[in-house]
Every structure is written in structure tokens, then in C-alpha cells.
Coordinates of C-alpha atoms in Angstrom, one line a residue:
X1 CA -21.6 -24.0 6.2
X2 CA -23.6 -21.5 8.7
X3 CA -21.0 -20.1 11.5
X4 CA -23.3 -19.5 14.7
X5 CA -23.1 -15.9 16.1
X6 CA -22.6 -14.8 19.7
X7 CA -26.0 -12.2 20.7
X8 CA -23.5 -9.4 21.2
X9 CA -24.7 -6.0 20.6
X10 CA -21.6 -3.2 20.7
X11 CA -21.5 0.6 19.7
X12 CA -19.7 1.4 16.3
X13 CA -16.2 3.4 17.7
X14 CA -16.2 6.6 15.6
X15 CA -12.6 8.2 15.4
X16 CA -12.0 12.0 14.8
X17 CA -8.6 13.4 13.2
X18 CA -8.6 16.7 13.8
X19 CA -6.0 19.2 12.6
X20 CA -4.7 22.5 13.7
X21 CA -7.8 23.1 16.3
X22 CA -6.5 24.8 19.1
X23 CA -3.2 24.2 21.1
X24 CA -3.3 20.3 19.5
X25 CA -3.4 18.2 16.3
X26 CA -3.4 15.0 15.4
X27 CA 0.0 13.7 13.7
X28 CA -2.2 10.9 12.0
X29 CA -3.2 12.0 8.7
X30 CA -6.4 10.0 6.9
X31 CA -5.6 9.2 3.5
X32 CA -8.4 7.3 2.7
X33 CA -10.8 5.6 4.4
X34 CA -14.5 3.4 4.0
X35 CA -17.2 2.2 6.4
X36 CA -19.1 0.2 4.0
X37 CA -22.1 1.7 5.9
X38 CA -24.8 2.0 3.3
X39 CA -28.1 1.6 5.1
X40 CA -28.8 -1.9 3.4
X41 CA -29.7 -4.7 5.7
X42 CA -28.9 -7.9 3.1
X43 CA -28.4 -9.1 -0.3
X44 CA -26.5 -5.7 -1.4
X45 CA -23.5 -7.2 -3.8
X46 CA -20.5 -5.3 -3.1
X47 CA -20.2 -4.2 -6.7
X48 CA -22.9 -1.7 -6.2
X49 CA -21.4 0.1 -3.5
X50 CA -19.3 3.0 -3.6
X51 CA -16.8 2.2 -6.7
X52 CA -16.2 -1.3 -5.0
X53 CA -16.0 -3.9 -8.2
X54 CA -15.6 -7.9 -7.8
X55 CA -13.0 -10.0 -9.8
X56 CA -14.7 -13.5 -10.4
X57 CA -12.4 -16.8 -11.1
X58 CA -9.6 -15.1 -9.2
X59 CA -7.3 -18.1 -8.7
X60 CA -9.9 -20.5 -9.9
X61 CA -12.6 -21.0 -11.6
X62 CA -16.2 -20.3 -9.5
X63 CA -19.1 -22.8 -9.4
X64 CA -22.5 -22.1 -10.8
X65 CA -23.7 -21.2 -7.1
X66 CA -20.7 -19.1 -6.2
X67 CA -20.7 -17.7 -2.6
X68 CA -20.7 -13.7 -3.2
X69 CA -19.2 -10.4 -2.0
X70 CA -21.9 -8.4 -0.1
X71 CA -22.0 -4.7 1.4
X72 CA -25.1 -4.9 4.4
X73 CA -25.5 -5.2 8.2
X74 CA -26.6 -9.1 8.0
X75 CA -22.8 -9.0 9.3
X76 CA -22.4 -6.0 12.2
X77 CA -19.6 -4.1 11.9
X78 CA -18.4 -4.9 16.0
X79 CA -15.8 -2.6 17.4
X80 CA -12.9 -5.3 18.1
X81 CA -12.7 -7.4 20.2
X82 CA -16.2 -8.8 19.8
X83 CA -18.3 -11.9 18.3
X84 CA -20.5 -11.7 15.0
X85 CA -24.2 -10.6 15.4
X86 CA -26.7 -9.3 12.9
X87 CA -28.1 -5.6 12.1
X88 CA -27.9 -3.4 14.6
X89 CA -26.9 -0.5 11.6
X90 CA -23.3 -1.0 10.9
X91 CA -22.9 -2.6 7.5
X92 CA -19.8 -4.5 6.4
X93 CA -18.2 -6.0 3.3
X94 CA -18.4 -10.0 3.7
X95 CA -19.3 -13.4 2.1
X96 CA -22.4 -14.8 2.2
X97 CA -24.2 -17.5 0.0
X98 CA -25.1 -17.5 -3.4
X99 CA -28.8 -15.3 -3.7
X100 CA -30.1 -18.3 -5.2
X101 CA -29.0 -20.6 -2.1
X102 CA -29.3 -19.4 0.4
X103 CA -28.9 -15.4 0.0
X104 CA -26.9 -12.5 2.7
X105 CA -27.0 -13.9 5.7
X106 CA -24.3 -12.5 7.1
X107 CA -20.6 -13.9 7.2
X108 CA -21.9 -17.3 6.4
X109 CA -21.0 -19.4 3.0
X110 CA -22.2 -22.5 1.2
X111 CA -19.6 -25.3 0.6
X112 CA -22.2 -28.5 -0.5
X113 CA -20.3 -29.1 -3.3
X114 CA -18.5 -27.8 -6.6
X115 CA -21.5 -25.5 -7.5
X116 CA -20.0 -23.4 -4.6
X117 CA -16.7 -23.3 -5.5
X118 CA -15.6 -19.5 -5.4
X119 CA -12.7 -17.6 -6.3
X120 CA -13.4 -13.8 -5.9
X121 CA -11.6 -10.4 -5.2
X122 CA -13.3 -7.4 -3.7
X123 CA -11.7 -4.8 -5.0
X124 CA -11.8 -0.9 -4.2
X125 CA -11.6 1.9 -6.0
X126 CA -8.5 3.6 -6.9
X127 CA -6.8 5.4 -4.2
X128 CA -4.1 7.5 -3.9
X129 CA -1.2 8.4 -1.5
X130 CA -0.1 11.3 -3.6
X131 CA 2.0 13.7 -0.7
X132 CA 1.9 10.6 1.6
X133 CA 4.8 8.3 2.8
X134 CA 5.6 5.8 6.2
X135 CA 1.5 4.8 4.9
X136 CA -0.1 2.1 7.2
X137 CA -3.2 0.1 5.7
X138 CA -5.7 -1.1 8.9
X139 CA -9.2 -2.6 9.1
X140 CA -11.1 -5.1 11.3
X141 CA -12.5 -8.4 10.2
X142 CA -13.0 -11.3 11.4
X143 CA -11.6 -14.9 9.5
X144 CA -9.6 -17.7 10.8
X145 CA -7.9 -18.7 7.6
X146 CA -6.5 -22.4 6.6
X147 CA -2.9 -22.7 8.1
X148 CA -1.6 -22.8 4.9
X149 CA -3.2 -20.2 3.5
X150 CA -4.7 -22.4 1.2
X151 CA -8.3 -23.4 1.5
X152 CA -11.0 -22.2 3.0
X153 CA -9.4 -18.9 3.4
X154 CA -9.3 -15.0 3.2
X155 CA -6.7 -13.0 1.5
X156 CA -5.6 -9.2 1.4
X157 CA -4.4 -8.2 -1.8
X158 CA -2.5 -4.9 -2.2
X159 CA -1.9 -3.4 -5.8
X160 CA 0.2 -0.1 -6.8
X161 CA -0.7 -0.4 -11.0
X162 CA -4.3 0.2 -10.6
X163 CA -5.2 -3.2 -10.1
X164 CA -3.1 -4.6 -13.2
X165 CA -0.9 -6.6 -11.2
X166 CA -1.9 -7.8 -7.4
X167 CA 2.2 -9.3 -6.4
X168 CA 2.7 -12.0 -4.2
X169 CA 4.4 -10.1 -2.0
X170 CA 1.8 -7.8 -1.4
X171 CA -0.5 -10.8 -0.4
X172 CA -1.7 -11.3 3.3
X173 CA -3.5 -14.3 4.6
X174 CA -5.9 -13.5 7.6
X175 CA -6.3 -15.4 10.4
X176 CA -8.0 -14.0 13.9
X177 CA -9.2 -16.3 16.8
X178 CA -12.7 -17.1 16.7
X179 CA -15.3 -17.2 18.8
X180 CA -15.6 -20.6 20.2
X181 CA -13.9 -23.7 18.8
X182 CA -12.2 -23.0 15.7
X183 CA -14.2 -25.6 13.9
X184 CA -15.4 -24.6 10.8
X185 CA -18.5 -23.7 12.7
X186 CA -17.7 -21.2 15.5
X187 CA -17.5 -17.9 13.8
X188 CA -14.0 -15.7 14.2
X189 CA -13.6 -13.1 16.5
X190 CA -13.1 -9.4 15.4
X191 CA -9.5 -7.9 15.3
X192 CA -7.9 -5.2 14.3
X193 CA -5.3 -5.9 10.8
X194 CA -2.9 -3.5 11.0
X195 CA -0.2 -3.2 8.2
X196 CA 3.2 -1.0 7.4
X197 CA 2.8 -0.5 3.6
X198 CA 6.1 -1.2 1.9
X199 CA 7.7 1.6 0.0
X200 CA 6.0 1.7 -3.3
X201 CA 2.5 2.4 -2.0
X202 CA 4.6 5.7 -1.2
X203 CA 3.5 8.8 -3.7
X204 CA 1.5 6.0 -5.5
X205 CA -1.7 7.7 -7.2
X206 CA -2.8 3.9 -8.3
X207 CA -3.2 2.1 -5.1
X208 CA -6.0 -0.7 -4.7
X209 CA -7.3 -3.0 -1.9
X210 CA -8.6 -6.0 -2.6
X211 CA -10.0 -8.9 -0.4
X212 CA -9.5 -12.3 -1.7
X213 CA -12.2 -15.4 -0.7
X214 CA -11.9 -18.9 -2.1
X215 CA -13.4 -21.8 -1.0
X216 CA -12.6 -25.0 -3.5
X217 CA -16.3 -26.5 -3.1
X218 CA -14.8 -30.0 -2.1
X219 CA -18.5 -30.3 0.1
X220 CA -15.7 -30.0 3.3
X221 CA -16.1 -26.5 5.1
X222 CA -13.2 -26.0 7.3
X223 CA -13.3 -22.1 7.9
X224 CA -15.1 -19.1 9.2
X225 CA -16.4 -17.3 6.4
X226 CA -14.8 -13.2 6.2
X227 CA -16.3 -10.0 7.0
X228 CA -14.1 -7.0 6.9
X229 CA -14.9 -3.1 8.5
X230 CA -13.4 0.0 8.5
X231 CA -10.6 0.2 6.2
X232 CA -8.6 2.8 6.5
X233 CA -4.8 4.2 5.3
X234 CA -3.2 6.9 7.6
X235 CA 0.4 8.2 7.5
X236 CA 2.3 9.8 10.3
X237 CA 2.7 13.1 8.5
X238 CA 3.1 16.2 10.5
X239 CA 1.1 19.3 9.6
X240 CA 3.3 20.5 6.5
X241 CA 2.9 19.0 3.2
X242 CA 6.1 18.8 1.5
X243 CA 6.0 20.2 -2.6
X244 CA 9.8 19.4 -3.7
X245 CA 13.1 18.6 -2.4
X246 CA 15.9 18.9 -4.5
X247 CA 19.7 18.0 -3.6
X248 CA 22.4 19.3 -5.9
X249 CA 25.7 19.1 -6.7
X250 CA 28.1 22.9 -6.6
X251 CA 31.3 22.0 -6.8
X252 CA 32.3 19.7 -3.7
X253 CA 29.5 21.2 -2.0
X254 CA 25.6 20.0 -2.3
X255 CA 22.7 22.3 -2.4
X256 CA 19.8 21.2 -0.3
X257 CA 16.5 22.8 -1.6
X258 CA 13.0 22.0 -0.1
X259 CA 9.7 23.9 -0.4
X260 CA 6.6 23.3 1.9
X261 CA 3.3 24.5 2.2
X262 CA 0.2 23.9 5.3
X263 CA 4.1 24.7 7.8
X264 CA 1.9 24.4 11.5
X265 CA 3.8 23.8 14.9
X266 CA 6.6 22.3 12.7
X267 CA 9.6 23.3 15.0
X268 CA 12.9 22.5 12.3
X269 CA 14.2 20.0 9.7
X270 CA 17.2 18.4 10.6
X271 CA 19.2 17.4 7.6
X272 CA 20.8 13.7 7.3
X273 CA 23.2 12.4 5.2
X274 CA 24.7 9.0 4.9
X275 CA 27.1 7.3 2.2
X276 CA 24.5 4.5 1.9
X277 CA 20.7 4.7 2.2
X278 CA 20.7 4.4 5.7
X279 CA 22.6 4.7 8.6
X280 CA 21.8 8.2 8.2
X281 CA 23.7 10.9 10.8
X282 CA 22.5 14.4 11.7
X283 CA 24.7 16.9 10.5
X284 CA 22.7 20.3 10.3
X285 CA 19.2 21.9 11.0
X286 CA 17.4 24.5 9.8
X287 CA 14.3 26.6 12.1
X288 CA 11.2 26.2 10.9
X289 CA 9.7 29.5 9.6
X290 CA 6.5 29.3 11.4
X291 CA 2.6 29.3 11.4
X292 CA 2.1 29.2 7.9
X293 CA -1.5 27.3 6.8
X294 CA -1.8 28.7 3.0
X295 CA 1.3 29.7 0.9
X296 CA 4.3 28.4 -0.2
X297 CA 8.0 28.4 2.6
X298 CA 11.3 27.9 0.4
X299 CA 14.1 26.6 2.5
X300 CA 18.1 26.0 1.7
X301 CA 20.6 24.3 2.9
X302 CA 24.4 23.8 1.6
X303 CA 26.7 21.1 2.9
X304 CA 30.1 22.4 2.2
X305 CA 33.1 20.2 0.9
X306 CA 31.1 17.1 1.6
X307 CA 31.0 15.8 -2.1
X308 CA 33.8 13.2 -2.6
X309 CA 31.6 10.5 -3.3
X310 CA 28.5 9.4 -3.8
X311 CA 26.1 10.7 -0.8
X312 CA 22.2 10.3 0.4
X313 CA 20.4 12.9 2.1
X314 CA 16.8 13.1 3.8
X315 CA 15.3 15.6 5.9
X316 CA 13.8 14.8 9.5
X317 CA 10.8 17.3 10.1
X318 CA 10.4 18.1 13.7
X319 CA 7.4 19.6 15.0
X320 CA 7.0 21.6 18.5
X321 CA 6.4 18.5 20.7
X322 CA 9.5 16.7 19.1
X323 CA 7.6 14.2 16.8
X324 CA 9.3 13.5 13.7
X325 CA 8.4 12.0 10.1
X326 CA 11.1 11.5 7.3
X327 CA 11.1 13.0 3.8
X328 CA 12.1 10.8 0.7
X329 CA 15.8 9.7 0.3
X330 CA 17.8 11.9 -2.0
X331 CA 21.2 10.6 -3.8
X332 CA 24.0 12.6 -4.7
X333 CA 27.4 12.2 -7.2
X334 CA 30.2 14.1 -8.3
X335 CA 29.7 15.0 -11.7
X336 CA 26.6 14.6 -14.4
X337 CA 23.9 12.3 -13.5
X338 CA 21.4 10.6 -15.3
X339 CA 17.8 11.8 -14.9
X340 CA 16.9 8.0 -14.1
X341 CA 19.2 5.4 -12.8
X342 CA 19.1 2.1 -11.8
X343 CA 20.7 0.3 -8.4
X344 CA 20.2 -2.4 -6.1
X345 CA 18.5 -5.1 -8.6
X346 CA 18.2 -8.8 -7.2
X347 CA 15.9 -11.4 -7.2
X348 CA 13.5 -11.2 -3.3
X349 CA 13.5 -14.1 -1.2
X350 CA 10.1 -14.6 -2.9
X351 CA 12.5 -16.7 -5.8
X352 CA 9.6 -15.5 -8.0
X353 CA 9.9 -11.5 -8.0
X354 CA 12.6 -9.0 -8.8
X355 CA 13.4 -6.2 -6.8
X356 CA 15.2 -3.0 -7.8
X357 CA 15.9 0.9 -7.0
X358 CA 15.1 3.3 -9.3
X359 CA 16.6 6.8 -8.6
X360 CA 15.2 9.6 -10.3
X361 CA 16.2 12.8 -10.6
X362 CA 12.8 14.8 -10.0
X363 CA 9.1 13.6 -10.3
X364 CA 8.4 11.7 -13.8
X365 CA 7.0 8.8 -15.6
X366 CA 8.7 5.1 -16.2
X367 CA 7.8 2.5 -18.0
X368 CA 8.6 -0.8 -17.3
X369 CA 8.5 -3.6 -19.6
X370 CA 9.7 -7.5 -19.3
X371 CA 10.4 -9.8 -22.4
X372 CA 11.9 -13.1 -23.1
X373 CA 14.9 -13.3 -25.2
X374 CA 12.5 -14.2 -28.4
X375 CA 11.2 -10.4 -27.6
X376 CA 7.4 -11.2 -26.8
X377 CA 5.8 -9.1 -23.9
X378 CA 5.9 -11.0 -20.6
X379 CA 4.9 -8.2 -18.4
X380 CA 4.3 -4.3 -19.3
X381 CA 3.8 -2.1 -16.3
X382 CA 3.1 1.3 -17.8
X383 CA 2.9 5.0 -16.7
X384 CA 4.7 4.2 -13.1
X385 CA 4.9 7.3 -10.8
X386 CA 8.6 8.3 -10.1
X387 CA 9.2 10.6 -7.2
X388 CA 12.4 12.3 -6.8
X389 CA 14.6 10.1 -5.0
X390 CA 14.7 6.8 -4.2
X391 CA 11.9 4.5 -5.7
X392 CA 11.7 1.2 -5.0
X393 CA 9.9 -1.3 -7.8
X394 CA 9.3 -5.0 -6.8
X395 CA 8.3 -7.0 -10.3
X396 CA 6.0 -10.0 -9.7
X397 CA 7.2 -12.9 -12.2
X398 CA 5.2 -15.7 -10.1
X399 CA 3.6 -16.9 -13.0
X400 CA 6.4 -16.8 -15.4
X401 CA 8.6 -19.5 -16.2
X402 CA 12.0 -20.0 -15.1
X403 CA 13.8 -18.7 -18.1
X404 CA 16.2 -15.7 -19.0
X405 CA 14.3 -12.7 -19.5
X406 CA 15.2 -8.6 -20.6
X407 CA 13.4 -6.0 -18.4
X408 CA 13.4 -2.9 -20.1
X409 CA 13.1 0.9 -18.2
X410 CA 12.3 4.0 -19.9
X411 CA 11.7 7.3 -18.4
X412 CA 8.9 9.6 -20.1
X413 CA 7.7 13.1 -18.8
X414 CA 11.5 14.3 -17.2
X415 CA 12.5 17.9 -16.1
X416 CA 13.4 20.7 -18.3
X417 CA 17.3 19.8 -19.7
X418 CA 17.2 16.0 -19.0
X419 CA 17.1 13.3 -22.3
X420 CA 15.2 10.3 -21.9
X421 CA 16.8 7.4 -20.6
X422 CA 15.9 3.6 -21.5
X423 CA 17.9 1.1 -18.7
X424 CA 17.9 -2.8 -20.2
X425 CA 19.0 -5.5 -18.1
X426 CA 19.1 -9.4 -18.2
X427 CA 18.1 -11.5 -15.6
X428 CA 17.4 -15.2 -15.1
X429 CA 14.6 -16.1 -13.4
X430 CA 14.9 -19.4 -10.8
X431 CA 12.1 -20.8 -8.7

């Protein structure tokens, strides 16, 4: 199937985020970001570009004249909201037939017969969101996407173990108008994805992007093939980078501690509390030091008599234009606390995945495990990045039968004066 292109020549949008230049800065911060732009015009597979691998007989099993991932301009990168054309010097990551039938000819795929049957995931290279939080993933592609998601389709995948595990519920179909009739012909229309990354890509140095294609090679093409430009993760952050923040227990009161580094037009941080995590209400502030770009700011704060129960704090960082960003949640009890505890553990909506709150004391290590009650491995998630706080963990058991099953939680690399802790619980899993 060859979608026809629209003779559309547009200008590549370039965007600057510039920082602490004048009176102004930007309150978007990039955390990562790719053009794909490598100066090849076709037949570049994407596995040669940039740390960018491909996963073959993802979800099935590929024909002997697969369509492939490639990184060139036979697909322009078109500043959205345009139609497909060919080189004008703006490469993009798309599928195009097999080299052997066919070859890069932009956003265009074979589907003759089983030969072409694909099933593969671009994959980038690690990325992470180390000092980053409120994170929001965004590219442009074009794609129209079966309505069920099914076949002839593209899919973004989102991974926080490295590319270990891709979840379910971090799985995205695509689908964007096209450029004519939407008739397996017409190619799509470019568009802007835009997407609020859910709480674990938070702190996360192990995040990976991936961009599903399969096409079942049933000879019927029903879909626009895929191309995808300018990927890019920002978060909100204002110019401070946050190193720790530490509530304790004194008594009945609670000892707020924060230290920050890069402080610029930061005006104060409110301080919040809440008996929940959320719902939060403002009940102090503290003035921002001032203009500090290198160096480390200590800050305190002590809410007396407030400790009766168990309480969650977060601080709101205000700059001088009254722009805020949160900090991490924080949680609170009278008495001794475990350096790693678990809360909040049910099964999603999903019926297939487990979600849960860790709450660790300070930054540290977990490792989470999942066995049957025979004790064989179903799932081991290794050398998980705790921050202090709140962490929330969503285990994919999609493939996994419905069964009873033990997950298992220990905590490895704590702070000076805490013993390990190893959380077990049972759970039966339902579809």
C-alpha cells in the first residue's frame, strides 16, 4: 500500500528554551529531546541512528519481507498541521517497505501478503528524568490508526525499567486525521501528540520510548503508514533544581528541610500539608533567598503541634511572576517509621495490572519481585529508583494468568541508621 502525498513544502519550526537571559526565562525545561535529522535522504534503518535500536516480532511474529523502521527525509518532518511530502532536509523516524520490496520511500508500507507481516518497536535510548517531575512526552506524526487499535496501526509504548517491561497502561494508540479520505490510501495529516507522563516516569533514570507498527500481512491495507518527528520531554520546572527534602518528626512538631541549588527569580515556597495525599492547604511560606545560580540554599521550616496523625506535606515553589511547580509528596507519623512502606495496593481498572504506593524514607533502591504460590519467578523488576516520598509503582501482569500470586519488595541502598525492609503481599489476579 503507497499513501499519495500532498506537494507541500513547509519550514522545520525550531524552538529555543532559554534560561536566565535577561529579565525572562522560560519555565519549560527540555529533558530530552531528538530530531531524527541525520542528513540521509532514504534507506537509513533506524537502528543506526543515534542509540535508536528495533525490537522485531513484537506482538507477532514478522514476515520474510517485513516493512522496516527508517531514520531519512523520504518522509519530511512538516511542522503540524501539514500533508506528507518528500526531502526537503528534515528527516523523520517512519515505516517504509522492506529494502528488498520496495525500499524507503517515505511513510509508505507493503501489505501483499504474509511476507509483510510486521511486528516492530522503535525503541530509543535510555533517558532520564533524574531532578524532573509534572514530565510531558510530545512529538508530531502522522497515522490514522485502526479504531480498535488493532490492525493496521501505530503504537506509543512508554517504559520506566529500561525497556524490560513496556505496560499496558503505558500504551497509546495514534490516530490523526489524514489528508484526504481516510482510506487506506490518503496519507494522515501531521499533529501534534502531546502526553502528561504518569507519576513513575518521575525521577526515573531508565525511561524509554518506543513506537510500535504492526501490520498482520492479511494482503488488506487499511491504514496510513506512521512517521513520527520531534520527540521531545519538557517539565514545568522553575529555575531551581531541588537536591533533598526531608520532613521529620520532633515531638508533635514536624521538621521541614529542603535544600536547592540553580535558586533564579524564585520568589518563595509555600508549604502544604494535607491528612491524605491531596487536598492539600497552604499553611506557611518561606522567602526565597535570592539570585543564586551555583551553590547550595538550605531552607527550614517547623510546623508546630501539628503531629497527631499521620500527615503529607509538599512544597509549592513560586517564582517572581507567580508561576508555580510542586515538589514530591512527603508523609509523616507519630512515632518510628519504616524506611520503606507500602499503601494504597489494588488492582487498576486495567483488570490486568496492580497498582501500589511505595513510600520511602529518602532516595534508595527496591526490588520488586512477583511469584506464584509454587515460588517460580513470574516477574522480577530489579534496581527500581525510590525517591523520597511518595512513589508510585503500577505492575503489568497482562500476560499472566489469573491465579493467586506473592509480590515481594525489598529495599537495598537505604540511609545511614535504617535496616532493610522486605514487604510480601498476596494478591489474586482476575481478568
Amino acid at each position: 500500500m503507497h499513501p499519495q502525498r500532498t506537494p507541500l513544502r513547509l519550514l522545520a519550526l525550531s524552538i529555543l528554551f532559554i534560561f536566565g537571559i535577561g529579565k525572562g526565562w522560560s519555565q519549560t525545561a527540555t529533558v530530552w529531546s531528538v530530531n531524527f535529522n541525520n542528513g540521509c535522504t532514504n534507506d537509513c534503518i533506524a537502528n543506526t541512528y543515534g542509540g535508536w535500536s528495533i525490537l522485531n516480532n513484537d506482538g507477532g511474529v514478522s514476515g520474510g519481507s517485513a516493512n522496516d523502521w527508517f531514520v531519512s527525509c523520504a518522509e519530511e518532518g512538516v511542522v503540524p498541521p501539514g500533508c506528507g511530502t518528500t526531502c526537503v532536509g528534515d528527516a523523520s523516524l517512519h515505516i517504509g517497505a522492506d529494502p528488498g520490496a520496495g525500499g524507503d520511500m517515505g511513510a509508505s508500507f507493503n501489505e501483499t501478503g504474509i511476507a509483510n507481516a510486521t511486528f516492530k518497536t522503535a525503541v530509543s535510548p535510555t533517558v532520564s528524568t533524574v531532578g524532573f517531575i509534572t514530565n510531558t512526552l510530545a512529538f508530531d506524526f502522522i497515522a490514522f490508526g485502526s479504531a480498535s487499535c488493532s490492525d493496521d496501526r501505530a503504537q506509543l509504548r512508554l517504559s520506566t525499567d529500561n525497556g524490560a517491561t513496556w505496560p499496558v497502561g503505558f500504551q497509546y494508540c495514534l490516530t490523526s486525521v489524514c489528508c484526504g479520505a481516510c482510506n487506506g490510501y490518503s496519507q494522515g495529516q501531521w499533529t501534534t501528540y502531546t502526553l502528561a507522563l504518569p507519576a513513575a516516569f518521575n525521577n526515573n533514570p531508565n525511561v524509554r520510548v518506543g513506537f510500535n507498527w504492526r501490520n498482520n500481512g492479511n494482503g488488506s491495507g487499511t491504514d496510513p503508514s506512521v512517521a513520527i518527528d520531534d520527540v521531545r520531554i519538557t517539565s514545568p520546572l522553575l529555575p531551581v533544581r531541588m537536591l533533598s527534602f526531608q520532613a521529620k518528626p520532633q515531638n508533635a512538631d514536624v521538621k521541614l528541610n529542603w535544600s536547592v541549588t540553580e535558586e533564579i527569580q524564585v520568589s518563595r515556597y509555600e508549604i502544604e500539608r494535607s491528612t491524605e495525599p491531596q487536598n492539600f492547604k497552604l499553611i506557611g511560606a518561606v522567602t526565597a533567598k535570592g539570585h543564586v545560580a551555583n551553590g547550595g540554599l538550605d531552607y527550614i521550616y517547623r510546623d508546630a503541634g501539628a503531629l497527631a496523625g499521620t500527615l503529607y506535606y509538599r512544597l509549592r515553589m513560586v517564582d517572581q511572576n507567580g508561576s508555580s511547580n510542586f515538589s514530591n509528596i512527603l508523609r509523616v507519623t507519630p512515632g518510628a517509621m519504616e524506611a520503606l512502606e507500602l499503601s494504597a495496593f489494588s488492582q487498576s481498572a486495567y483488570q490486568n495490572m496492580i497498582d501500589m504506593d511505595l513510600w520511602a524514607i529518602d532516595a534508595m533502591i527496591a526490588h520488586i519481585e512477583v511469584r506464584d504460590l509454587q515460588g517460580r519467578l513470574i516477574i522480577n523488576l530489579p534496581n527500581q529508583n525510590l525517591v523520597a516520598g511518595r512513589n508510585p509503582v503500577r505492575v503489568d501482569l497482562s500476560e499472566k494468568a489469573a491465579a493467586a500470586y506473592l509480590i515481594s519488595i525489598k529495599s537495598t541502598k537505604l540511609p545511614m541508621g535504617y535496616a532493610p525492609v522486605h514487604i510480601s503481599r498476596k494478591f489474586v489476579l482476575v481478568h
